[in-house]
Amino acid sequence: DAGVTQSPTHLIKTRGQQVTLRCSPKSGHDTVSWYQQALGQGPQFIFQYYEEEERQRGNFPDRFSGHQFPNYSSELNVNALLLGDSALYLCASSSSGVLGYTFGSGTRLTVV
Amino acid sequence: DAKTTQPPSMDCAEGRAANLPCNHSTISGNEYVYWYRQIHSQGPQYIIHGLKNNETNEMASLIITEDRKSSTLILPHATLRDTAVYYCIVRVAQYNFNKFYFGSGTKLNVKP
């Protein structure tokens, strides 16, 4: 049973560029949440998607946007990248009736 | 969701029990206590969760005080592979609603 799959695992972007990160949830899960984790800090909640809609959002600017597809997979888009966007981006999936989240291994984004 | 307080770091000898404390003095009656751990640069891994009663699984035990204002995660026989950052989280039991609030966690160093 595959867990949460994220791609790519690493990437390097230049300031001002745009990036798309992808997440496939664990089989049977229908909700996807995205977190940003800066070096040495705990993960910070970005937003959550359920039934292809953004249901909750953390304290992140509109440069951060997302999408959920009918197969429950999700994308995180970040526009106009800043150096401060360099971080590990984590995707977590969950499902109604299941307490807790399953996390992926993350995408390491470096902005230069 | 209630916030948690954990010591920034702890040391433990290999083979000994590791006891990781967590304070959650503002926890509400319907909030669960979750523990996750994160091994360097990987996604957080679920360990255990509980509401009122003590819980045990193959990984660890969770002891929750009677007033529920604090808890302790116990790794009965720590190994070098248990070296990680351990996060204590409280959240409302609304299944896939709401986000996890991660603090800074406790860095557990298991030493030979």
Short mmCIF file of C-alpha atoms in Angstrom, two decimals:
data_model
loop_
_atom_site.label_atom_id
_atom_site.label_comp_id
_atom_site.label_asym_id
_atom_site.label_seq_id
_atom_site.Cartn_x
_atom_site.Cartn_y
_atom_site.Cartn_z
CA ASP A 1 0.00 0.00 0.00
CA ALA A 2 1.73 3.15 -1.22
CA GLY A 3 1.83 6.00 1.21
CA VAL A 4 1.89 9.67 0.28
CA THR A 5 4.00 10.34 -2.80
CA GLN A 6 5.52 13.73 -3.54
CA SER A 7 7.39 14.95 -6.60
CA PRO A 8 9.94 16.14 -7.29
CA THR A 9 12.11 15.33 -4.28
CA HIS A 10 14.42 18.29 -4.86
CA LEU A 11 14.47 21.30 -7.11
CA ILE A 12 16.26 24.60 -7.49
CA LYS A 13 14.53 27.74 -8.76
CA THR A 14 15.52 31.33 -9.31
CA ARG A 15 13.92 34.29 -7.57
CA GLY A 16 10.81 35.46 -9.39
CA GLN A 17 10.10 32.11 -11.00
CA GLN A 18 7.07 29.93 -10.44
CA VAL A 19 7.05 26.35 -9.14
CA THR A 20 4.55 23.49 -9.00
CA LEU A 21 4.83 20.67 -6.49
CA ARG A 22 2.77 17.51 -6.71
CA CYS A 23 1.27 15.11 -4.20
CA SER A 24 -0.53 11.78 -4.49
CA PRO A 25 -2.39 10.89 -1.29
CA LYS A 26 -2.38 7.55 0.42
CA SER A 27 -4.86 5.10 -1.06
CA GLY A 28 -8.29 5.67 0.44
CA HIS A 29 -7.55 9.23 1.58
CA ASP A 30 -9.53 12.13 0.16
CA THR A 31 -8.07 15.18 1.94
CA VAL A 32 -4.71 16.78 1.27
CA SER A 33 -2.91 19.34 3.42
CA TRP A 34 0.27 21.20 2.58
CA TYR A 35 2.93 22.35 5.05
CA GLN A 36 6.06 24.44 4.73
CA GLN A 37 9.02 23.61 6.94
CA ALA A 38 11.92 26.02 7.11
CA LEU A 39 15.25 24.72 8.33
CA GLY A 40 15.24 24.06 12.07
CA GLN A 41 11.53 24.82 12.51
CA GLY A 42 8.36 22.79 12.79
CA PRO A 43 6.04 22.46 9.78
CA GLN A 44 3.71 25.40 9.17
CA PHE A 45 0.23 24.81 7.73
CA ILE A 46 -0.35 26.31 4.28
CA PHE A 47 -3.80 25.03 3.26
CA GLN A 48 -6.04 22.00 3.02
CA TYR A 49 -8.05 20.64 0.09
CA TYR A 50 -11.15 18.48 0.22
CA GLU A 51 -13.59 17.74 -2.60
CA GLU A 52 -11.43 19.83 -4.93
CA GLU A 53 -11.89 22.97 -2.83
CA GLU A 54 -9.61 24.85 -0.45
CA ARG A 55 -11.18 24.35 2.93
CA GLN A 56 -8.71 25.98 5.29
CA ARG A 57 -5.75 28.27 4.86
CA GLY A 58 -2.87 29.24 7.07
CA ASN A 59 -1.06 32.57 7.19
CA PHE A 60 0.47 32.44 3.71
CA PRO A 61 0.20 35.05 0.91
CA ASP A 62 -1.82 34.59 -2.25
CA ARG A 63 1.39 33.67 -4.08
CA PHE A 64 0.72 30.23 -2.64
CA SER A 65 -2.14 28.48 -4.38
CA GLY A 66 -3.25 24.94 -4.86
CA HIS A 67 -5.50 22.55 -6.63
CA GLN A 68 -7.03 19.16 -5.99
CA PHE A 69 -7.98 16.83 -8.80
CA PRO A 70 -10.88 14.35 -8.98
CA ASN A 71 -8.49 11.51 -8.13
CA TYR A 72 -7.64 13.40 -4.89
CA SER A 73 -4.09 14.23 -5.96
CA SER A 74 -3.00 17.80 -5.37
CA GLU A 75 -0.65 20.50 -6.56
CA LEU A 76 0.95 23.38 -4.70
CA ASN A 77 1.88 26.39 -6.81
CA VAL A 78 4.11 29.21 -5.66
CA ASN A 79 4.47 32.33 -7.82
CA ALA A 80 7.12 35.06 -7.74
CA LEU A 81 9.48 32.98 -5.66
CA LEU A 82 11.43 34.66 -2.87
CA LEU A 83 14.61 33.47 -1.20
CA GLY A 84 12.52 32.95 1.94
CA ASP A 85 10.41 30.34 0.17
CA SER A 86 13.32 27.92 0.38
CA ALA A 87 12.04 25.10 2.55
CA LEU A 88 10.88 21.51 2.74
CA TYR A 89 7.29 21.31 1.48
CA LEU A 90 5.29 18.50 3.01
CA CYS A 91 2.06 16.98 1.83
CA ALA A 92 -0.18 15.13 4.26
CA SER A 93 -3.27 13.11 3.45
CA SER A 94 -6.18 12.02 5.59
CA SER A 95 -9.71 10.74 5.31
CA SER A 96 -13.05 11.05 7.02
CA GLY A 97 -13.21 8.57 9.85
CA VAL A 98 -9.45 8.43 10.25
CA LEU A 99 -7.78 10.52 12.89
CA GLY A 100 -4.37 11.86 12.06
CA TYR A 101 -2.43 12.46 8.88
CA THR A 102 0.03 10.49 6.79
CA PHE A 103 2.91 12.63 5.57
CA GLY A 104 4.99 12.33 2.46
CA SER A 105 8.77 12.69 2.45
CA GLY A 106 8.55 16.20 1.10
CA THR A 107 9.98 18.32 -1.70
CA ARG A 108 13.10 20.31 -0.90
CA LEU A 109 12.83 23.67 -2.70
CA THR A 110 15.85 25.91 -2.93
CA VAL A 111 15.42 29.44 -4.30
CA VAL A 112 18.61 31.14 -5.45
CA ASP B 1 -6.27 24.08 18.84
CA ALA B 2 -4.41 24.17 22.09
CA LYS B 3 -0.70 24.87 22.00
CA THR B 4 2.00 22.67 23.45
CA THR B 5 5.30 23.22 25.24
CA GLN B 6 8.21 20.79 24.91
CA PRO B 7 11.87 20.93 25.96
CA PRO B 8 14.07 21.77 22.95
CA SER B 9 16.36 18.76 23.39
CA MET B 10 16.98 15.61 25.43
CA ASP B 11 19.63 12.93 25.57
CA CYS B 12 19.05 9.24 26.15
CA ALA B 13 21.40 6.27 26.37
CA GLU B 14 20.83 3.49 23.87
CA GLY B 15 18.73 0.69 25.38
CA ARG B 16 17.26 2.90 28.08
CA ALA B 17 13.74 4.30 28.18
CA ALA B 18 13.27 7.75 26.68
CA ASN B 19 10.61 9.85 28.42
CA LEU B 20 9.57 12.93 26.46
CA PRO B 21 7.33 15.41 28.30
CA CYS B 22 4.75 17.76 26.85
CA ASN B 23 2.65 20.46 28.51
CA HIS B 24 -0.75 21.31 27.05
CA SER B 25 -2.39 23.22 29.89
CA THR B 26 -5.10 24.78 27.67
CA ILE B 27 -6.30 21.51 26.18
CA SER B 28 -10.05 21.18 25.75
CA GLY B 29 -12.14 18.16 26.59
CA ASN B 30 -12.55 17.10 22.96
CA GLU B 31 -8.92 17.53 21.93
CA TYR B 32 -6.68 14.54 21.36
CA VAL B 33 -2.95 14.42 22.05
CA TYR B 34 -0.87 13.25 19.09
CA TRP B 35 2.80 12.45 18.85
CA TYR B 36 4.75 12.51 15.60
CA ARG B 37 8.46 12.25 14.99
CA GLN B 38 10.62 13.51 12.16
CA ILE B 39 13.89 11.90 11.29
CA HIS B 40 16.26 14.27 9.54
CA SER B 41 14.75 15.72 6.34
CA GLN B 42 11.97 13.12 6.14
CA GLY B 43 8.24 13.64 6.57
CA PRO B 44 6.77 13.42 10.09
CA GLN B 45 5.84 9.90 11.14
CA TYR B 46 2.82 9.10 13.31
CA ILE B 47 3.66 7.48 16.64
CA ILE B 48 0.60 7.41 18.88
CA HIS B 49 -2.40 9.42 20.02
CA GLY B 50 -4.81 9.45 22.95
CA LEU B 51 -7.66 11.32 24.60
CA LYS B 52 -7.81 10.43 28.28
CA ASN B 53 -6.51 6.95 28.88
CA ASN B 54 -2.94 5.79 28.59
CA GLU B 55 -2.17 4.18 25.26
CA THR B 56 0.43 1.70 24.06
CA ASN B 57 1.36 0.42 20.64
CA GLU B 58 4.33 -1.30 19.09
CA MET B 59 6.31 1.91 18.97
CA ALA B 60 5.63 3.69 22.24
CA SER B 61 3.44 4.38 25.24
CA LEU B 62 1.53 7.58 25.92
CA ILE B 63 0.83 8.60 29.50
CA ILE B 64 -1.71 11.41 29.95
CA THR B 65 -2.18 13.00 33.36
CA GLU B 66 -5.59 12.85 34.97
CA ASP B 67 -6.17 16.59 34.43
CA ARG B 68 -4.95 16.15 30.83
CA LYS B 69 -2.70 19.19 31.10
CA SER B 70 0.43 17.22 30.32
CA SER B 71 1.56 13.96 28.77
CA THR B 72 4.67 11.84 28.38
CA LEU B 73 5.76 9.80 25.40
CA ILE B 74 7.78 6.76 26.42
CA LEU B 75 10.07 4.88 24.07
CA PRO B 76 10.77 1.78 26.19
CA HIS B 77 14.13 0.79 24.71
CA ALA B 78 15.60 3.63 22.68
CA THR B 79 17.85 2.80 19.75
CA LEU B 80 20.10 5.02 17.66
CA ARG B 81 17.38 5.00 14.98
CA ASP B 82 15.05 6.79 17.41
CA THR B 83 17.18 9.93 17.15
CA ALA B 84 14.69 12.45 15.74
CA VAL B 85 12.61 15.53 16.50
CA TYR B 86 9.47 14.56 18.42
CA TYR B 87 6.37 16.73 18.11
CA CYS B 88 3.50 16.78 20.60
CA ILE B 89 0.29 18.11 19.04
CA VAL B 90 -3.25 18.60 20.28
CA ARG B 91 -6.22 18.90 17.98
CA VAL B 92 -9.97 18.61 17.91
CA ALA B 93 -11.21 15.17 16.95
CA GLN B 94 -12.96 16.27 13.78
CA TYR B 95 -11.22 13.71 11.64
CA ASN B 96 -9.91 15.43 8.54
CA PHE B 97 -11.03 18.89 9.56
CA ASN B 98 -8.61 21.32 11.12
CA LYS B 99 -4.90 21.52 10.89
CA PHE B 100 -2.11 20.24 13.06
CA TYR B 101 -0.19 22.99 14.85
CA PHE B 102 3.45 21.95 15.10
CA GLY B 103 5.64 23.62 17.70
CA SER B 104 9.40 23.35 17.65
CA GLY B 105 9.41 19.83 19.11
CA THR B 106 12.04 18.00 21.17
CA LYS B 107 15.25 16.85 19.55
CA LEU B 108 15.98 13.44 21.07
CA ASN B 109 19.60 12.37 20.85
CA VAL B 110 20.10 8.67 21.50
CA LYS B 111 23.73 7.99 22.34
CA PRO B 112 25.60 4.69 22.31
#
